[in-house]
Amino acid sequence: MTDTLAVARPARPSQRPAVSPWWALAVVLTGQFMAVLDASVVNVAAPSIHASLHTSGGGLQLVIAGYVITYAVLLVTGARLGDILGHRRMFLGGLAAFTLASLGCGLATSTGMLVTLRFVQGAGAAAMIPQVLSLIQRTFDGPARGRPMRLYAAVLAGAAVTGQVVGGVLVSANLFGGTWRPVFLLNVPIGVILFLAGLRALPSGRGDRGRTLDLAGVATLTPAVLALILPLVLGQSEHWPAWGWACLAGSAVLFAAFVVVERRVAARGGAPLIHGRLLRLPGTAAGIAALFCVMAVFGGFFFVLALHLQGGLADSPVRAGLTFAPAGLAFAVVSLNWQRLPGNNPAAVSIAGFVVYAAGLLMLAGLIRGGGHGGTWLLVALALVGAGMAAAFSPLMTAVVMRVPVADAADATGVIVTVNQLALVVGVATFGTLYLNLAGRLPQDTAGGFRLVSAHAAAVTCAVLAVGAVAGGILTVLRARAAR
């Protein structure tokens, strides 16, 4: 596909930046990369934070989870506020809050201060990230969105892998004797540069008239997501208490109530937080479900691999981080170039990606034995996992987003990014619990737990592939009959 800018729709002069839209794209994608990376980079720094601030186990868990909790809970609301207040304004405001909170985290002198600022960081990211896709949709038209969407998908998932590498390198480098502090302070100069560049490069359009916040939707969706994510994030460290199971049950009730509330808002002619027409777009619901499965396996597996490398194999943070480099590099290469493959068929590329993804996971399950790393073949297997994940994820993401009308871009962004974030949390909770329970029973054989997790991850991937293939076959038959 040739990526050229299409002829712009007639618009107010203030809606377009005075500079090239590719500069605007660079600003928003760098901001997204920084925010998504921050969700995983702290994992590697956790032992250093524990030693420096004498943080308890629960406090350390909140340092890691506080960001994810507020980030996931506020994403959909942040997307709607972008429509109301203006996407440029919300992006820059979220970026400023994220940058200032990062500075505070890097200078924190107590666990309480660090935890509080991590919550503020998450809120800033929730205001910033949903605007990225909206700005892409409003800056590029028609086929010209192809290349920005490939970059968007690459950044969204690739930053999570890169976080492991960056975290390991920064902690091991011990810059200026700060051990874990550069993990946060690195965001400050980048955030300042992005803010100044964004003032110049981002479109200065205003909010959309007639868009409201849908307070009833916010009042039901926010506690629903919180009730789901809180026990998933804290359940393992708290040994899955009764309140966690109660929260999970309550979240199901609240999500059902949210559906009812949104239908009533739409029936009254209002602007629901998540309009049902988004999920009724052809292939959108199935695509989002597949994205959820891909991200859940991805998040859970890489979390377990990080635990096994540093805990089971006693790797240093930098060695553990660099082990992820082949996966990150392969993901970037495939994600940016999958449309150049012969035929340019997103469905075929995605199916092939699931196959390679499962093969890489099974290869890892066979390589990790006893106290061994698996040598060079471990890096090959991780490259297969990264390439397969990119081939499965990027075409799905592009296909889903390209179906969304520009007017619904913000709402779609909130839904997609929230689903991806929830998938990461569900994957970490599921596969992490499985691994930690096995490692606790057999501490002398953590490799056994890792092999079992890899096999389970491959099984889930194969199941998604099988369901997708059957569903695709049925749809093909139905379409052929309809055409006849």
Short mmCIF file of N, CA and C in Angstrom, two decimals, residues 5-19 21 135-141 200-205:
data_model
loop_
_atom_site.label_atom_id
_atom_site.label_comp_id
_atom_site.label_asym_id
_atom_site.label_seq_id
_atom_site.Cartn_x
_atom_site.Cartn_y
_atom_site.Cartn_z
N LEU A 5 -0.52 11.15 1.77
CA LEU A 5 -1.60 11.90 2.39
C LEU A 5 -2.72 12.10 1.38
N ALA A 6 -3.93 11.76 1.81
CA ALA A 6 -5.08 11.98 0.94
C ALA A 6 -5.48 13.45 0.99
N VAL A 7 -6.32 13.84 0.06
CA VAL A 7 -6.79 15.22 0.04
C VAL A 7 -7.63 15.46 1.27
N ALA A 8 -7.35 16.50 2.02
CA ALA A 8 -8.03 16.74 3.28
C ALA A 8 -9.46 17.19 3.05
N ARG A 9 -10.35 16.83 3.99
CA ARG A 9 -11.71 17.32 3.96
C ARG A 9 -11.71 18.80 4.30
N PRO A 10 -12.68 19.56 3.82
CA PRO A 10 -12.77 20.98 4.17
C PRO A 10 -12.90 21.13 5.67
N ALA A 11 -12.14 21.99 6.26
CA ALA A 11 -12.15 22.15 7.71
C ALA A 11 -11.68 23.55 8.05
N ARG A 12 -11.97 23.96 9.28
CA ARG A 12 -11.48 25.24 9.74
C ARG A 12 -9.96 25.23 9.73
N PRO A 13 -9.29 26.36 9.39
CA PRO A 13 -7.83 26.39 9.33
C PRO A 13 -7.20 25.97 10.64
N SER A 14 -7.88 26.22 11.76
CA SER A 14 -7.28 25.91 13.06
C SER A 14 -7.26 24.43 13.34
N GLN A 15 -7.95 23.63 12.51
CA GLN A 15 -8.02 22.20 12.78
C GLN A 15 -6.78 21.46 12.30
N ARG A 16 -5.97 22.07 11.47
CA ARG A 16 -4.78 21.41 10.94
C ARG A 16 -3.53 22.09 11.48
N PRO A 17 -2.49 21.32 11.78
CA PRO A 17 -1.27 21.95 12.25
C PRO A 17 -0.58 22.70 11.12
N ALA A 18 0.20 23.70 11.51
CA ALA A 18 0.93 24.49 10.51
C ALA A 18 2.12 23.73 9.97
N VAL A 19 2.53 22.68 10.63
CA VAL A 19 3.67 21.89 10.19
C VAL A 19 3.18 20.55 9.66
N PRO A 21 1.93 16.89 9.20
CA PRO A 21 1.21 16.01 10.11
C PRO A 21 2.08 14.86 10.64
N LEU A 135 -6.40 11.78 17.21
CA LEU A 135 -5.60 12.74 16.42
C LEU A 135 -5.15 12.13 15.10
N ILE A 136 -4.82 10.83 15.11
CA ILE A 136 -4.45 10.16 13.85
C ILE A 136 -5.64 10.15 12.90
N GLN A 137 -6.82 9.79 13.42
CA GLN A 137 -8.01 9.72 12.59
C GLN A 137 -8.36 11.07 11.98
N ARG A 138 -8.13 12.14 12.72
CA ARG A 138 -8.51 13.47 12.26
C ARG A 138 -7.42 14.16 11.44
N THR A 139 -6.23 13.60 11.46
CA THR A 139 -5.12 14.21 10.72
C THR A 139 -4.87 13.53 9.38
N PHE A 140 -5.12 12.23 9.31
CA PHE A 140 -4.90 11.47 8.08
C PHE A 140 -6.24 10.96 7.56
N ASP A 141 -6.40 10.94 6.25
CA ASP A 141 -7.66 10.57 5.62
C ASP A 141 -7.51 9.29 4.80
N ARG A 200 3.42 23.24 19.04
CA ARG A 200 3.62 23.67 17.66
C ARG A 200 3.00 22.72 16.64
N ALA A 201 3.10 21.42 16.88
CA ALA A 201 2.77 20.45 15.84
C ALA A 201 1.34 19.95 15.86
N LEU A 202 0.68 19.92 17.02
CA LEU A 202 -0.63 19.28 17.11
C LEU A 202 -1.74 20.20 16.61
N PRO A 203 -2.76 19.62 15.97
CA PRO A 203 -3.89 20.42 15.50
C PRO A 203 -4.57 21.13 16.66
N SER A 204 -4.98 22.37 16.45
CA SER A 204 -5.55 23.16 17.53
C SER A 204 -7.07 23.23 17.46
N GLY A 205 -7.70 22.14 17.00
CA GLY A 205 -9.16 22.11 16.92
C GLY A 205 -9.81 22.16 18.29
#
